[in-house]
Each structure stands twice: as C-alpha cells, then as structure tokens.
GROMACS .gro file of C-alpha atoms in nm:
model
  261
    1UNK     CA    1   0.000   0.000   0.000
    2UNK     CA    2   0.132   0.346  -0.088
    3UNK     CA    3   0.154   0.615   0.178
    4UNK     CA    4  -0.091   0.827  -0.025
    5UNK     CA    5  -0.347   0.544  -0.019
    6UNK     CA    6  -0.296   0.497   0.354
    7UNK     CA    7  -0.364   0.869   0.401
    8UNK     CA    8  -0.689   0.834   0.205
    9UNK     CA    9  -0.791   0.545   0.431
   10UNK     CA   10  -0.720   0.754   0.742
   11UNK     CA   11  -0.898   1.066   0.615
   12UNK     CA   12  -1.204   0.874   0.498
   13UNK     CA   13  -1.225   0.691   0.832
   14UNK     CA   14  -1.210   1.023   1.017
   15UNK     CA   15  -1.497   1.151   0.803
   16UNK     CA   16  -1.702   0.839   0.877
   17UNK     CA   17  -1.661   0.876   1.253
   18UNK     CA   18  -1.729   1.250   1.248
   19UNK     CA   19  -2.051   1.183   1.055
   20UNK     CA   20  -2.203   1.047   1.377
   21UNK     CA   21  -2.317   1.403   1.457
   22UNK     CA   22  -2.320   1.583   1.119
   23UNK     CA   23  -2.241   1.463   0.763
   24UNK     CA   24  -1.870   1.485   0.687
   25UNK     CA   25  -1.665   1.415   0.374
   26UNK     CA   26  -1.305   1.353   0.273
   27UNK     CA   27  -1.216   1.555  -0.039
   28UNK     CA   28  -0.907   1.615  -0.253
   29UNK     CA   29  -0.810   1.981  -0.299
   30UNK     CA   30  -0.489   1.955  -0.503
   31UNK     CA   31  -0.173   1.868  -0.312
   32UNK     CA   32  -0.378   1.867   0.009
   33UNK     CA   33  -0.692   1.678   0.104
   34UNK     CA   34  -0.944   1.771   0.374
   35UNK     CA   35  -1.205   1.629   0.608
   36UNK     CA   36  -1.492   1.879   0.625
   37UNK     CA   37  -1.863   1.914   0.689
   38UNK     CA   38  -2.098   1.844   0.400
   39UNK     CA   39  -2.312   2.006   0.276
   40UNK     CA   40  -2.011   2.237   0.282
   41UNK     CA   41  -2.050   2.494   0.561
   42UNK     CA   42  -1.701   2.633   0.613
   43UNK     CA   43  -1.820   2.938   0.805
   44UNK     CA   44  -1.953   2.825   1.139
   45UNK     CA   45  -1.868   2.459   1.075
   46UNK     CA   46  -1.641   2.232   1.274
   47UNK     CA   47  -1.264   2.252   1.271
   48UNK     CA   48  -1.136   2.115   0.940
   49UNK     CA   49  -0.843   1.876   0.909
   50UNK     CA   50  -0.604   1.892   0.613
   51UNK     CA   51  -0.366   1.617   0.501
   52UNK     CA   52  -0.044   1.621   0.305
   53UNK     CA   53   0.234   1.370   0.235
   54UNK     CA   54   0.597   1.485   0.217
   55UNK     CA   55   0.475   1.837   0.133
   56UNK     CA   56   0.702   2.142   0.185
   57UNK     CA   57   0.553   2.399   0.421
   58UNK     CA   58   0.547   2.673   0.154
   59UNK     CA   59   0.337   2.450  -0.074
   60UNK     CA   60   0.098   2.367   0.209
   61UNK     CA   61   0.061   2.735   0.299
   62UNK     CA   62  -0.012   2.828  -0.062
   63UNK     CA   63  -0.285   2.561  -0.081
   64UNK     CA   64  -0.434   2.670   0.251
   65UNK     CA   65  -0.434   3.039   0.156
   66UNK     CA   66  -0.620   2.955  -0.165
   67UNK     CA   67  -0.880   2.758   0.032
   68UNK     CA   68  -0.903   3.014   0.317
   69UNK     CA   69  -0.995   2.794   0.613
   70UNK     CA   70  -1.063   2.971   0.942
   71UNK     CA   71  -1.018   2.692   1.198
   72UNK     CA   72  -0.810   2.391   1.106
   73UNK     CA   73  -0.535   2.141   1.176
   74UNK     CA   74  -0.275   2.023   0.930
   75UNK     CA   75  -0.155   1.661   0.924
   76UNK     CA   76   0.176   1.629   0.744
   77UNK     CA   77   0.317   1.279   0.695
   78UNK     CA   78   0.692   1.237   0.671
   79UNK     CA   79   0.774   0.908   0.494
   80UNK     CA   80   0.980   0.653   0.687
   81UNK     CA   81   1.351   0.713   0.643
   82UNK     CA   82   1.317   1.090   0.599
   83UNK     CA   83   1.401   1.349   0.864
   84UNK     CA   84   1.107   1.455   1.082
   85UNK     CA   85   1.324   1.730   1.234
   86UNK     CA   86   1.369   1.901   0.898
   87UNK     CA   87   0.994   1.891   0.836
   88UNK     CA   88   0.918   2.023   1.186
   89UNK     CA   89   1.163   2.312   1.139
   90UNK     CA   90   1.019   2.385   0.794
   91UNK     CA   91   0.665   2.425   0.928
   92UNK     CA   92   0.786   2.609   1.239
   93UNK     CA   93   0.945   2.871   1.015
   94UNK     CA   94   0.593   2.949   0.885
   95UNK     CA   95   0.451   2.975   1.235
   96UNK     CA   96   0.294   2.629   1.261
   97UNK     CA   97   0.294   2.466   1.605
   98UNK     CA   98   0.364   2.095   1.654
   99UNK     CA   99   0.087   1.948   1.871
  100UNK     CA  100   0.196   1.584   1.862
  101UNK     CA  101   0.352   1.312   1.648
  102UNK     CA  102   0.212   0.966   1.573
  103UNK     CA  103   0.343   0.659   1.395
  104UNK     CA  104   0.162   0.596   1.065
  105UNK     CA  105   0.137   0.218   1.026
  106UNK     CA  106   0.005  -0.041   0.780
  107UNK     CA  107  -0.047  -0.417   0.802
  108UNK     CA  108  -0.066  -0.646   0.501
  109UNK     CA  109  -0.360  -0.878   0.577
  110UNK     CA  110  -0.220  -1.135   0.334
  111UNK     CA  111   0.053  -1.215   0.587
  112UNK     CA  112  -0.012  -1.475   0.861
  113UNK     CA  113  -0.219  -1.364   1.160
  114UNK     CA  114  -0.126  -1.552   1.476
  115UNK     CA  115  -0.431  -1.642   1.682
  116UNK     CA  116  -0.404  -1.558   2.052
  117UNK     CA  117  -0.500  -1.802   2.331
  118UNK     CA  118  -0.810  -1.678   2.511
  119UNK     CA  119  -0.943  -1.511   2.197
  120UNK     CA  120  -1.296  -1.610   2.302
  121UNK     CA  121  -1.293  -1.332   2.559
  122UNK     CA  122  -1.336  -1.083   2.276
  123UNK     CA  123  -1.696  -0.992   2.191
  124UNK     CA  124  -1.811  -0.825   1.874
  125UNK     CA  125  -2.061  -0.556   1.973
  126UNK     CA  126  -2.395  -0.651   1.817
  127UNK     CA  127  -2.653  -0.545   2.079
  128UNK     CA  128  -2.759  -0.194   2.177
  129UNK     CA  129  -2.734  -0.279   2.547
  130UNK     CA  130  -2.366  -0.365   2.505
  131UNK     CA  131  -2.309  -0.059   2.285
  132UNK     CA  132  -2.457   0.161   2.558
  133UNK     CA  133  -2.222   0.015   2.821
  134UNK     CA  134  -1.931   0.075   2.585
  135UNK     CA  135  -2.037   0.437   2.529
  136UNK     CA  136  -2.053   0.501   2.905
  137UNK     CA  137  -1.711   0.345   2.960
  138UNK     CA  138  -1.551   0.536   2.671
  139UNK     CA  139  -1.727   0.865   2.744
  140UNK     CA  140  -1.887   0.896   2.398
  141UNK     CA  141  -2.094   0.699   2.150
  142UNK     CA  142  -1.863   0.451   1.974
  143UNK     CA  143  -2.103   0.281   1.734
  144UNK     CA  144  -2.450   0.361   1.598
  145UNK     CA  145  -2.754   0.130   1.612
  146UNK     CA  146  -2.752   0.087   1.234
  147UNK     CA  147  -2.394  -0.048   1.252
  148UNK     CA  148  -2.483  -0.342   1.476
  149UNK     CA  149  -2.500  -0.700   1.353
  150UNK     CA  150  -2.396  -0.652   0.990
  151UNK     CA  151  -2.069  -0.740   0.820
  152UNK     CA  152  -2.146  -0.464   0.567
  153UNK     CA  153  -2.160  -0.195   0.836
  154UNK     CA  154  -1.906   0.090   0.802
  155UNK     CA  155  -1.796   0.034   1.163
  156UNK     CA  156  -1.752  -0.285   1.367
  157UNK     CA  157  -1.682  -0.275   1.740
  158UNK     CA  158  -1.507  -0.526   1.967
  159UNK     CA  159  -1.467  -0.529   2.342
  160UNK     CA  160  -1.349  -0.731   2.639
  161UNK     CA  161  -1.555  -0.715   2.958
  162UNK     CA  162  -1.487  -0.806   3.319
  163UNK     CA  163  -1.811  -0.909   3.492
  164UNK     CA  164  -2.008  -0.706   3.239
  165UNK     CA  165  -1.784  -0.398   3.261
  166UNK     CA  166  -1.604  -0.303   2.936
  167UNK     CA  167  -1.231  -0.290   3.007
  168UNK     CA  168  -1.089  -0.282   2.652
  169UNK     CA  169  -1.227  -0.194   2.310
  170UNK     CA  170  -1.145  -0.117   1.949
  171UNK     CA  171  -1.325  -0.032   1.625
  172UNK     CA  172  -1.262  -0.129   1.264
  173UNK     CA  173  -1.377   0.135   1.014
  174UNK     CA  174  -1.438   0.037   0.652
  175UNK     CA  175  -1.258   0.308   0.458
  176UNK     CA  176  -1.162   0.359   0.091
  177UNK     CA  177  -1.181  -0.015   0.025
  178UNK     CA  178  -0.960  -0.104   0.324
  179UNK     CA  179  -0.989  -0.099   0.705
  180UNK     CA  180  -0.881   0.156   0.965
  181UNK     CA  181  -0.821   0.074   1.334
  182UNK     CA  182  -0.999   0.326   1.554
  183UNK     CA  183  -0.995   0.404   1.929
  184UNK     CA  184  -0.794   0.107   2.054
  185UNK     CA  185  -0.801   0.140   2.435
  186UNK     CA  186  -0.755  -0.075   2.745
  187UNK     CA  187  -0.821   0.055   3.097
  188UNK     CA  188  -0.487   0.114   3.276
  189UNK     CA  189  -0.551  -0.144   3.547
  190UNK     CA  190  -0.613  -0.414   3.284
  191UNK     CA  191  -0.305  -0.356   3.070
  192UNK     CA  192  -0.025  -0.612   3.021
  193UNK     CA  193  -0.279  -0.895   3.029
  194UNK     CA  194  -0.293  -0.964   2.655
  195UNK     CA  195  -0.625  -0.781   2.607
  196UNK     CA  196  -0.503  -0.542   2.336
  197UNK     CA  197  -0.343  -0.823   2.141
  198UNK     CA  198  -0.656  -1.037   2.165
  199UNK     CA  199  -0.876  -0.750   2.048
  200UNK     CA  200  -0.650  -0.670   1.755
  201UNK     CA  201  -0.618  -1.033   1.648
  202UNK     CA  202  -0.995  -1.079   1.635
  203UNK     CA  203  -1.033  -0.750   1.444
  204UNK     CA  204  -0.765  -0.841   1.189
  205UNK     CA  205  -0.907  -1.188   1.128
  206UNK     CA  206  -1.249  -1.035   1.060
  207UNK     CA  207  -1.097  -0.762   0.839
  208UNK     CA  208  -0.934  -1.029   0.625
  209UNK     CA  209  -1.249  -1.245   0.617
  210UNK     CA  210  -1.447  -0.944   0.493
  211UNK     CA  211  -1.214  -0.889   0.198
  212UNK     CA  212  -0.974  -0.611   0.304
  213UNK     CA  213  -0.611  -0.641   0.195
  214UNK     CA  214  -0.464  -0.389   0.442
  215UNK     CA  215  -0.525  -0.238   0.784
  216UNK     CA  216  -0.413   0.119   0.862
  217UNK     CA  217  -0.368   0.291   1.197
  218UNK     CA  218  -0.204   0.578   1.382
  219UNK     CA  219  -0.012   0.483   1.695
  220UNK     CA  220   0.110   0.667   2.000
  221UNK     CA  221   0.460   0.606   2.134
  222UNK     CA  222   0.341   0.314   2.349
  223UNK     CA  223   0.123   0.174   2.071
  224UNK     CA  224   0.405   0.189   1.821
  225UNK     CA  225   0.581  -0.076   2.032
  226UNK     CA  226   0.281  -0.312   2.030
  227UNK     CA  227   0.172  -0.300   1.669
  228UNK     CA  228   0.492  -0.431   1.507
  229UNK     CA  229   0.437  -0.747   1.715
  230UNK     CA  230   0.105  -0.781   1.530
  231UNK     CA  231   0.262  -0.744   1.187
  232UNK     CA  232   0.229  -0.368   1.132
  233UNK     CA  233   0.501  -0.170   0.954
  234UNK     CA  234   0.564   0.199   1.013
  235UNK     CA  235   0.552   0.376   0.677
  236UNK     CA  236   0.579   0.729   0.809
  237UNK     CA  237   0.540   0.976   1.095
  238UNK     CA  238   0.236   1.202   1.113
  239UNK     CA  239   0.294   1.554   1.244
  240UNK     CA  240  -0.025   1.711   1.381
  241UNK     CA  241   0.021   2.087   1.337
  242UNK     CA  242  -0.174   2.382   1.467
  243UNK     CA  243  -0.195   2.692   1.244
  244UNK     CA  244   0.003   3.010   1.307
  245UNK     CA  245  -0.156   3.204   1.593
  246UNK     CA  246  -0.228   3.503   1.369
  247UNK     CA  247  -0.407   3.290   1.105
  248UNK     CA  248  -0.755   3.334   1.252
  249UNK     CA  249  -0.922   3.548   1.515
  250UNK     CA  250  -1.171   3.276   1.603
  251UNK     CA  251  -0.963   3.092   1.858
  252UNK     CA  252  -0.707   2.816   1.875
  253UNK     CA  253  -0.843   2.488   1.736
  254UNK     CA  254  -0.590   2.294   1.940
  255UNK     CA  255  -0.812   2.375   2.238
  256UNK     CA  256  -1.121   2.224   2.069
  257UNK     CA  257  -0.998   1.894   1.932
  258UNK     CA  258  -1.234   1.709   1.698
  259UNK     CA  259  -1.013   1.409   1.624
  260UNK     CA  260  -1.183   1.091   1.738
  261UNK     CA  261  -1.023   0.810   1.544
   0.00000   0.00000   0.00000
C-alpha cells in the first residue's frame, strides 16, 4: 500500500466517525486533502483537518491560503527514512505549532495472523445494550444502532468485559476499500494482560475475512511498540500541526480537538 493510499484510508475513516453528529466528507483539494462538513458549511462549521504527504511547508501554505480555512489542523506525513526534524523546522518557520507526532502504520492482511490463546474473551458488539455500556465506559458513542449486527456496516466494534464492565475496546472502520483501526483502548488497570493483542487479532481476522487487503492505523509512542508485534510496519510519521496564531481570530483549534479516530 502506498503512503498516499494509507492517508486516504485515514482521512475517509475520520470523516465516517465525524458523521455520527453531522455529515462529513473527505475531499481532494490539489496537493492537500481535507475532512470537512458536508453540505459544505465552512463558516460556522467544525474545525477542518487537512492532510499532506511529504509536502514542503510553503506549498501547504499556498494551498491553505487559496482555500481560506478559518479553523483547522494540518496533518503532514513524513515518509519513513526521511528526517522529521527538517519537516518540523520547515513548518515552524511558517509559524505552525507541533501538537503531537504519531506513527503511521500499515499491516498487510495477506501475511499470517497468529491467533491468541483466550481469543474467546473478545466480543463483537452486536446489541444496543452492550453498545450503551461501551459508550458510558468510553465517554462517547462509539457505534450507531444501524452499525450493529452486519458485516457490511461501516464500523464494527469489539470489546473485552470483566463481569459485564467493558475494560478494553477497538473499532474497525471500513474506509476507501480497506480498514482503519480506531480508538484502541484498554483501561490502565487491565493492561499487560494480553487484552489489546486479543482485540487486535480478532479485528484483523475479521478484516481479512471481509475482503480487506490492508489495515491502517495511527499509533502513540506506546502503541508503536505493540503493533509491530502484530505485523504492522511503520511507513511514516504524522505531524499534527496547529496553524500560526495570527491565522484566525476565532480561537485556537488545538483547544477544541475534533479528532476521534
């Protein structure tokens, strides 16, 4: 899978999740792409998120100025093997602020998937009662009623429970013909017990059974240590950038994060 295709999978998945509350789309704008509200309502809409791969800061700024967003983030992916420091300094020179970095990872589902002992603890979420418990544990709705019980649904959810209490969960989002791993989380007191690995193994087996050839995800520092053990390869580093402070007078979008994948 190319890094550009992986970016499309990520952006489309973000649009799917954001559509829980208002329709959202992933669109190509030239060298950049964007996740935005649709019908398009730039003024008064949610914070937009732009995406670019190995794009010099001056090119990104030119694209953004032509589009004229008011509140936005910029996700710039530096391909594996290239200097993230040079890219950070490039964007910093234009006033962009680095908010965080994440590992951009892909797994080829044609490669073997090792089944984990105790896999039966993992439950696919197919009942509204279970979905409601999951939403309370996670602090927000993770799956919609129309997504339950169908292999064709855009989102599938999996969880592990302890005496009925959700203690670990993850979503698979159907996106641009592939799958995106969303909101992988295990409660701190239940970590290092194999729960994350069991969840991911069940998800990957189902992804492959349903016809996907690749799985894409973004990983934190701790996650980037787990996922290679599950067959993922880091293809780049995503820099999440806030705009220059003088770009807009409508506030700092880094204080009103909309990212939920």
